[in-house]
PDB file of C-alpha atoms in Angstrom:
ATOM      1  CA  UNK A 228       0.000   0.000   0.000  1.00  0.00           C
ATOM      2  CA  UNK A 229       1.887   3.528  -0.578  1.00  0.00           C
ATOM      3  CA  UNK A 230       1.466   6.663   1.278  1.00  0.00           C
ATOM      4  CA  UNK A 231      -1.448   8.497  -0.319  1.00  0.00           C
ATOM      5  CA  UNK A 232      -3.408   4.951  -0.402  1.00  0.00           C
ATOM      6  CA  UNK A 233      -2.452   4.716   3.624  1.00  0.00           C
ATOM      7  CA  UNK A 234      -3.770   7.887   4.535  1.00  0.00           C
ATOM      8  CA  UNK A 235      -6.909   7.816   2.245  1.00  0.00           C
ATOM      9  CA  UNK A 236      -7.336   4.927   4.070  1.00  0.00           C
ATOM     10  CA  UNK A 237      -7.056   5.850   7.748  1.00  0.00           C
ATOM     11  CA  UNK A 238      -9.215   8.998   6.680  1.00  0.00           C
ATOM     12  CA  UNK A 239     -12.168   7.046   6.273  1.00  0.00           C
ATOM     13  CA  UNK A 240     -11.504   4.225   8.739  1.00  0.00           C
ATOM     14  CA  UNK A 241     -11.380   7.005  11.348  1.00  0.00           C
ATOM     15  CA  UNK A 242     -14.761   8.690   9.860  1.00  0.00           C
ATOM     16  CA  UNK A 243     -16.666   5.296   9.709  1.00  0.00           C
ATOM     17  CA  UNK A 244     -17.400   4.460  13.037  1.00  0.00           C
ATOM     18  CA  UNK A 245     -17.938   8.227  13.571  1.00  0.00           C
ATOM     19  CA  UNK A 246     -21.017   8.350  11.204  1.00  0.00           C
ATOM     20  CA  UNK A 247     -22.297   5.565  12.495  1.00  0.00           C
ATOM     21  CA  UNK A 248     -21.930   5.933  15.823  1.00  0.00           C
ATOM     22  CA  UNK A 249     -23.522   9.452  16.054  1.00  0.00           C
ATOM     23  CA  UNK A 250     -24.412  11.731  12.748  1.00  0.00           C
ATOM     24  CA  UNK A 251     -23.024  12.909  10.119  1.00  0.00           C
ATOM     25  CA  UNK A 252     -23.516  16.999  10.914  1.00  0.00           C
ATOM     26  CA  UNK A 253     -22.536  15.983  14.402  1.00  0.00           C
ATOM     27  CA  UNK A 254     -19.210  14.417  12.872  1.00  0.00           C
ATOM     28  CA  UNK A 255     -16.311  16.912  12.209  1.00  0.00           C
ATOM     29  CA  UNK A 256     -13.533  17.401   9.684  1.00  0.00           C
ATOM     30  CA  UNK A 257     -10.962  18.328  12.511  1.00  0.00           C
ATOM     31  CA  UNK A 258     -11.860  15.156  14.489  1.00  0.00           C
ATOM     32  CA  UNK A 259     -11.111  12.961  11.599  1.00  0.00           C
ATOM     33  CA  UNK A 260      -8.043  14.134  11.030  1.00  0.00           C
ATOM     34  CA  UNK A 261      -6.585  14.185  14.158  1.00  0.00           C
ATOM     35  CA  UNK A 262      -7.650  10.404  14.522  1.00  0.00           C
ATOM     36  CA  UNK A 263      -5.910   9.799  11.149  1.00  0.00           C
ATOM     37  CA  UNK A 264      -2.726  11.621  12.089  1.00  0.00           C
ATOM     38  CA  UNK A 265      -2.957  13.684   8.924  1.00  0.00           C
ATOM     39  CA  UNK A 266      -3.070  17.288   8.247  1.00  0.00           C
ATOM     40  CA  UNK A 267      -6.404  19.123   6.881  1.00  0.00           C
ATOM     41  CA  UNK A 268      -4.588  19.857   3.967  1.00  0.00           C
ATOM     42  CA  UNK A 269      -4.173  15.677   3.269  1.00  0.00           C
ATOM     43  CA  UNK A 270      -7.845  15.462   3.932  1.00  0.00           C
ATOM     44  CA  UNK A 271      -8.879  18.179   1.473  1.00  0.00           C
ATOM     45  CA  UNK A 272      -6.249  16.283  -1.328  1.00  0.00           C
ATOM     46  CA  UNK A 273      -8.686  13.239  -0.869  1.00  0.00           C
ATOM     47  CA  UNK A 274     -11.693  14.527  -0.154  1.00  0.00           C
ATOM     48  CA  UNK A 275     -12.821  18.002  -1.057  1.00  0.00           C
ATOM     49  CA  UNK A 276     -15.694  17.757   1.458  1.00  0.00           C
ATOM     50  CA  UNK A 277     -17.319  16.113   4.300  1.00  0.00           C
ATOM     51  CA  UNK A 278     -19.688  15.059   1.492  1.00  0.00           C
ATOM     52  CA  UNK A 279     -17.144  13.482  -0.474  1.00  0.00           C
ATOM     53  CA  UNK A 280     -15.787  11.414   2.483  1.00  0.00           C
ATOM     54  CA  UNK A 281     -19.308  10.568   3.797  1.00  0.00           C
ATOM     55  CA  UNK A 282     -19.699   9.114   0.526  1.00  0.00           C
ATOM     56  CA  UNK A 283     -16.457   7.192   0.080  1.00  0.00           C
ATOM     57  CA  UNK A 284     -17.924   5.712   3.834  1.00  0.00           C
ATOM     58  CA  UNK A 285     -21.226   4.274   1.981  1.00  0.00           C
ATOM     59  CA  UNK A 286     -19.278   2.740  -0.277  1.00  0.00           C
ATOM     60  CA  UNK A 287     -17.091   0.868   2.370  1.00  0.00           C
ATOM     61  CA  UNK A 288     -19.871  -0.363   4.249  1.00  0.00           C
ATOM     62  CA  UNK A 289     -21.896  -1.027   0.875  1.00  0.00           C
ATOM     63  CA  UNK A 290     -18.554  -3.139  -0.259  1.00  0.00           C
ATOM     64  CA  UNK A 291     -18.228  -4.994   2.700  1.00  0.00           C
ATOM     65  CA  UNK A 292     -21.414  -6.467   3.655  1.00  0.00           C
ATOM     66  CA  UNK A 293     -21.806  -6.909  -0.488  1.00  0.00           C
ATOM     67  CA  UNK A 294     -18.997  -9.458   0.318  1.00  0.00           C
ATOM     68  CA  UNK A 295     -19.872 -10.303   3.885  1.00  0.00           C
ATOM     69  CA  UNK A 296     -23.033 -11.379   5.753  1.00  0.00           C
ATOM     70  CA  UNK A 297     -25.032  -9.765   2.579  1.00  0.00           C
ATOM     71  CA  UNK A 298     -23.030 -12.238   0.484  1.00  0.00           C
ATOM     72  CA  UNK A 299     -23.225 -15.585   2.995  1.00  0.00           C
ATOM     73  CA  UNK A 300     -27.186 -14.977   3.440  1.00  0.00           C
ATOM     74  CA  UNK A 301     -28.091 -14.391  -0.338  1.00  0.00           C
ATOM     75  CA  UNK A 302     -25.726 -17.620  -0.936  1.00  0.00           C
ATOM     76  CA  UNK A 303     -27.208 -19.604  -4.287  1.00  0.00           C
ATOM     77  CA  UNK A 304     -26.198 -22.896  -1.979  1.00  0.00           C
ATOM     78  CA  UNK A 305     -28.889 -21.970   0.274  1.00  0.00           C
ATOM     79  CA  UNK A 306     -32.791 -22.515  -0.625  1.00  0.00           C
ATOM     80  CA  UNK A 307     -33.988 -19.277  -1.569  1.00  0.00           C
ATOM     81  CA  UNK A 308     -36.128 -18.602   1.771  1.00  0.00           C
ATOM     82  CA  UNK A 309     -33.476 -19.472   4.101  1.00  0.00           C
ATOM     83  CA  UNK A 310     -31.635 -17.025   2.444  1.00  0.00           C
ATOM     84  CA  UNK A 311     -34.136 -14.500   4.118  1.00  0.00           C
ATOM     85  CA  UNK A 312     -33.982 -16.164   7.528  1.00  0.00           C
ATOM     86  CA  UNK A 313     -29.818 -15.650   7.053  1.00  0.00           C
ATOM     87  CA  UNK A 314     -30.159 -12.491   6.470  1.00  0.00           C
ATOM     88  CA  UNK A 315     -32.218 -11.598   9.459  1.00  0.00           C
ATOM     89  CA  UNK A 316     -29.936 -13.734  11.919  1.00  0.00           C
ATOM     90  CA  UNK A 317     -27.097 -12.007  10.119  1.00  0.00           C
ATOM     91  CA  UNK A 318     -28.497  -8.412  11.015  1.00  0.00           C
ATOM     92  CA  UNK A 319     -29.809  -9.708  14.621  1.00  0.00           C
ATOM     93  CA  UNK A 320     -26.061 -10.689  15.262  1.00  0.00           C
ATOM     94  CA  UNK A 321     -24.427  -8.040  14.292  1.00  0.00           C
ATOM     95  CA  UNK A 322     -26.501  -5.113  16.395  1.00  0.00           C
ATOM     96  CA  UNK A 323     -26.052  -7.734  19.230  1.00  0.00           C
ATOM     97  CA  UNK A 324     -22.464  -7.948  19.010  1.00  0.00           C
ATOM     98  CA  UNK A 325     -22.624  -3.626  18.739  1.00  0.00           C
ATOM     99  CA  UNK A 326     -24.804  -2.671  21.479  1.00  0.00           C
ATOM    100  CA  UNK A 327     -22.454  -5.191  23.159  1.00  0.00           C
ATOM    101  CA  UNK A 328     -19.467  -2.970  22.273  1.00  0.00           C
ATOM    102  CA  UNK A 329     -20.901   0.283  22.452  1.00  0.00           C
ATOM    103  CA  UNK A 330     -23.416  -0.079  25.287  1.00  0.00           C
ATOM    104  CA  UNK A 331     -26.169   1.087  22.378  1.00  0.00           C
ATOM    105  CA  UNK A 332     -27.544  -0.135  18.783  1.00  0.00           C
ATOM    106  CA  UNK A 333     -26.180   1.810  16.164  1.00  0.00           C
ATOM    107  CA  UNK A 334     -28.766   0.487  13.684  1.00  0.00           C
ATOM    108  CA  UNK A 335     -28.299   0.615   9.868  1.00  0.00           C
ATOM    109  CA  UNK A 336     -25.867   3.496   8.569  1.00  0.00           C
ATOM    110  CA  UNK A 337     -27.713   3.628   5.520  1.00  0.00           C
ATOM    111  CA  UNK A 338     -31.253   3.696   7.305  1.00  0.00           C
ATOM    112  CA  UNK A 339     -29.868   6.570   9.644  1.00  0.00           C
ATOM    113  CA  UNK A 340     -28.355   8.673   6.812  1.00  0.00           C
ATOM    114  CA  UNK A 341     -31.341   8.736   5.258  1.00  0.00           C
ATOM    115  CA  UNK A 342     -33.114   9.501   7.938  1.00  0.00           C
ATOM    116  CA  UNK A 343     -31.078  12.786   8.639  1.00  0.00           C
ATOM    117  CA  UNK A 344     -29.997  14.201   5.134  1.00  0.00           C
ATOM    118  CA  UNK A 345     -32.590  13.012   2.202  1.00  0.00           C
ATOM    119  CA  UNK A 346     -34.249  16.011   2.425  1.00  0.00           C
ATOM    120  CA  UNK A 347     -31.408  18.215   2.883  1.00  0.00           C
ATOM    121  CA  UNK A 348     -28.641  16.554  -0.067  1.00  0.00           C
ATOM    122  CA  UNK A 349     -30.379  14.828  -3.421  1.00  0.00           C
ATOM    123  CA  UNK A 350     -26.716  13.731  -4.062  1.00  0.00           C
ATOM    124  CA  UNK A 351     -26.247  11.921  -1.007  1.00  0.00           C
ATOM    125  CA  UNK A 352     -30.385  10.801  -1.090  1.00  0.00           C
ATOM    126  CA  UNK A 353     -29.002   9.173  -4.810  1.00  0.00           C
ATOM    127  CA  UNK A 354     -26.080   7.341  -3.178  1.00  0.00           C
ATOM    128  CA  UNK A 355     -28.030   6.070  -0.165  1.00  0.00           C
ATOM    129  CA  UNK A 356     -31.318   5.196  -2.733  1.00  0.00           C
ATOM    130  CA  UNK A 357     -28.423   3.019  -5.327  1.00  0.00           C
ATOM    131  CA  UNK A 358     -27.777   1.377  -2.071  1.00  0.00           C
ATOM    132  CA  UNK A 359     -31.302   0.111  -1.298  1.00  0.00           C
ATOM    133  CA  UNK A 360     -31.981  -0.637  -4.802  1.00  0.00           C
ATOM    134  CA  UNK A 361     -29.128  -3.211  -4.869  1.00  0.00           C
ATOM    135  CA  UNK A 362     -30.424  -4.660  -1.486  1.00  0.00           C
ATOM    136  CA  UNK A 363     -34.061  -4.702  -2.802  1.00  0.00           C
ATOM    137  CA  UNK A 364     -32.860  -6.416  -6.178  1.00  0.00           C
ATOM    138  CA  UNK A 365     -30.942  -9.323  -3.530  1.00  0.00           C
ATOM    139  CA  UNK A 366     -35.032  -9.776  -2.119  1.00  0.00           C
ATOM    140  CA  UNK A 367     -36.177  -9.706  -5.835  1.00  0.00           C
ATOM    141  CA  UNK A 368     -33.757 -12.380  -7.702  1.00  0.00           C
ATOM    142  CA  UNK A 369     -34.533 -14.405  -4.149  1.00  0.00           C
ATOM    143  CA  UNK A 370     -38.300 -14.520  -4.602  1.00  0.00           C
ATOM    144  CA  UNK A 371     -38.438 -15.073  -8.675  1.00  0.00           C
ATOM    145  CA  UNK A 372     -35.997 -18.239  -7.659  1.00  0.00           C
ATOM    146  CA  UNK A 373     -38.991 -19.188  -4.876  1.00  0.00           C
ATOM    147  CA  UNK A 374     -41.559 -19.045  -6.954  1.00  0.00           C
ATOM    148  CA  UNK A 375     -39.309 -20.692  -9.832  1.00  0.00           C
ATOM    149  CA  UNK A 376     -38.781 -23.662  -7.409  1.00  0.00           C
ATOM    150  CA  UNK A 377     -42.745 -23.889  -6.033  1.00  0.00           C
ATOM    151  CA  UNK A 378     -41.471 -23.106  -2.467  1.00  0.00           C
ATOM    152  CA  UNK A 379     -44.060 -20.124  -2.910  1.00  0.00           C
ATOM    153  CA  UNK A 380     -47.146 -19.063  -4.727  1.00  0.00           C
ATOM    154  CA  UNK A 381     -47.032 -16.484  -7.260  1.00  0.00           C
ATOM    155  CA  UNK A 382     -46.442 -12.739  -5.975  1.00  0.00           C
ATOM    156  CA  UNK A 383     -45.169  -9.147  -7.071  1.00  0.00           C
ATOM    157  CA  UNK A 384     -41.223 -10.218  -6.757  1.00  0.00           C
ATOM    158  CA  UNK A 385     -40.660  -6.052  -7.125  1.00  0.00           C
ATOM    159  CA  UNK A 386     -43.112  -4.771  -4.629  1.00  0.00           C
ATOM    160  CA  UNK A 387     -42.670  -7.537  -2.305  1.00  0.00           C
ATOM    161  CA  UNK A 388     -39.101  -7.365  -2.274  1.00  0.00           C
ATOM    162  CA  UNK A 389     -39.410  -3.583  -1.495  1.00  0.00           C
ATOM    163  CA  UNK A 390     -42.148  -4.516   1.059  1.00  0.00           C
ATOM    164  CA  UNK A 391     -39.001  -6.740   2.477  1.00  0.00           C
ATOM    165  CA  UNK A 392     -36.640  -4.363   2.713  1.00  0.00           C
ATOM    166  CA  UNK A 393     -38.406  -1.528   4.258  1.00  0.00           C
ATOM    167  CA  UNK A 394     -39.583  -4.429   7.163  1.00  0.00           C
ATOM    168  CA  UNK A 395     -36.029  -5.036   7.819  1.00  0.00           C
ATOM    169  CA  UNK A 396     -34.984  -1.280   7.657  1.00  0.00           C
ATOM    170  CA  UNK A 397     -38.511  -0.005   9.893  1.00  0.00           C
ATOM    171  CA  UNK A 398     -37.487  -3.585  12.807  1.00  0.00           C
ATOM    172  CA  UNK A 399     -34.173  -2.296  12.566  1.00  0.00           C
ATOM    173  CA  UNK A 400     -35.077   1.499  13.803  1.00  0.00           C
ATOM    174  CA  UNK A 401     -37.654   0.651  16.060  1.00  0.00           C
ATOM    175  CA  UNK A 402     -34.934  -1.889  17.632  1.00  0.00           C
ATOM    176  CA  UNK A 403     -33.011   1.067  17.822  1.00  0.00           C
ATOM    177  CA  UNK A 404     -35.435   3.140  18.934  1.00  0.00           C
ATOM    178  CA  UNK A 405     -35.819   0.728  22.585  1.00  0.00           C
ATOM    179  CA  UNK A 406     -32.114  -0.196  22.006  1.00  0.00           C
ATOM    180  CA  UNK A 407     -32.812  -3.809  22.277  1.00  0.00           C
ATOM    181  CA  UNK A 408     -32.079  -6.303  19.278  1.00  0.00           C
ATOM    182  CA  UNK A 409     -33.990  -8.693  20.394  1.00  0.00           C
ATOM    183  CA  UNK A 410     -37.040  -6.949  18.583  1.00  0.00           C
ATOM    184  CA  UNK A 411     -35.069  -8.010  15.431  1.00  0.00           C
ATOM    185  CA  UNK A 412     -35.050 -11.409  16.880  1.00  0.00           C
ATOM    186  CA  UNK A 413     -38.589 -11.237  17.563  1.00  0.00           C
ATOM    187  CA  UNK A 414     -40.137  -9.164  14.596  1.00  0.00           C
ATOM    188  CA  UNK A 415     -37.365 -10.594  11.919  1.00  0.00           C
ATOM    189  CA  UNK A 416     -38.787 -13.392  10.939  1.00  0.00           C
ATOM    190  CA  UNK A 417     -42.573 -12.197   9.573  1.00  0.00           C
ATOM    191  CA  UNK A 418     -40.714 -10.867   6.785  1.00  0.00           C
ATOM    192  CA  UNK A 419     -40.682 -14.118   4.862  1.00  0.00           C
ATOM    193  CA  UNK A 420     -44.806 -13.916   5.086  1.00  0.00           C
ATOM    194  CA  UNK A 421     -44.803 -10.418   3.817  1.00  0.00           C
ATOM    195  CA  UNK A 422     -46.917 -10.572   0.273  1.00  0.00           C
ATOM    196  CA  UNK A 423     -47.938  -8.345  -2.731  1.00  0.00           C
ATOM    197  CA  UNK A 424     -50.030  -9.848  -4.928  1.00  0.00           C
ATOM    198  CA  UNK A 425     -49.426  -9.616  -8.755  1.00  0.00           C
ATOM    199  CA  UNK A 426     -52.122  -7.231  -9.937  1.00  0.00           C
ATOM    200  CA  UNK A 427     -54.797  -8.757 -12.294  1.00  0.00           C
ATOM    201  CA  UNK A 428     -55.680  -6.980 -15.254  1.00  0.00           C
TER     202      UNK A 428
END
């Protein structure tokens, strides 16, 4: 790794657990780079603002549960519906093992962005919406393969994976919200009855 790869580098893994942990207008440049151990004027090379680095962070997190838990639970191994069930565990776990850490649930750092600049920032609404597209398209190939296979009847794979992922996201905040996981554990697992019907002409 050289030098300006290193420091790009510690830039964001000093901002990442900053935005998640508390808010992105709550999160300063000064404080990043003082965790990073590089000068504002290294910062500013990389990332010409706060925007630009609180981007570069989605994609981090966006890359590594795309080849993490996102990538074990939406396995093709697995029967398509236990995929679901994998995925819920998968998020259970994790805000387990965080408020475990941190004393609190952090939730989901794409749910909590969104939350606090959508309506402030269309180019950081764009990023966080490309995000959820590619998780609701993970629900979508997941039910065409169920139906494919007979595990389930016939539905709207689009609007029911959509239904899916705004479950998990609206569990996930109201988990936060009592800072207990275990209304994941509880609620998780009605999202594999969740249904849209195909609309009949």
């Amino acid at each position: 790794m050289n030098i300006a790869t290193d420091t790009r580098s510690r830039i964001i893994a000093a901002a990442k657990p900053r935005f998640h942990s508390r808010s992105y207008a709550n999160v300063g440049i000064q404080e990043i780079c003082e965790s990073a151990g590089v000068q504002k004027g290294s910062f500013y090379h990389f990332f010409p603002s706060k925007r630009d680095l609180v981007m570069a962070v989605i994609d981090e997190f966006a890359d590594e549960w795309a080849h993490g838990f996102v990538a074990e639970a939406f396995d093709p191994a697995l029967p398509p519906m236990e995929r679901i069930d994998y995925l819920v565990d998968a998020a259970y776990f994790w805000q387990k093992s965080i408020k475990q850490v941190h004393g609190r649930m952090l939730g989901c750092i794409f749910g909590n962005l969104t939350l606090e600049v959508s309506t402030q920032d269309d180019i950081l609404r764009a990023k966080l919406l490309a995000i959820f597209s590619r998780a609701k398209s993970r629900f979508k190939e997941t039910l065409e393969e169920a139906v494919a296979a007979g595990t389930i009847a016939p539905l709207d794979a689009d609007l029911t994976a959509e239904a899916m992922l705004a479950y998990l996201e609206g569990v996930i905040l109201l988990a936060k919200s009592q800072n207990d996981p275990e209304v994941i554990y509880r609620l998780g697992p009605a999202i594999k009855t969740l249904r849209v019907e195909q609309a009949h002409d």
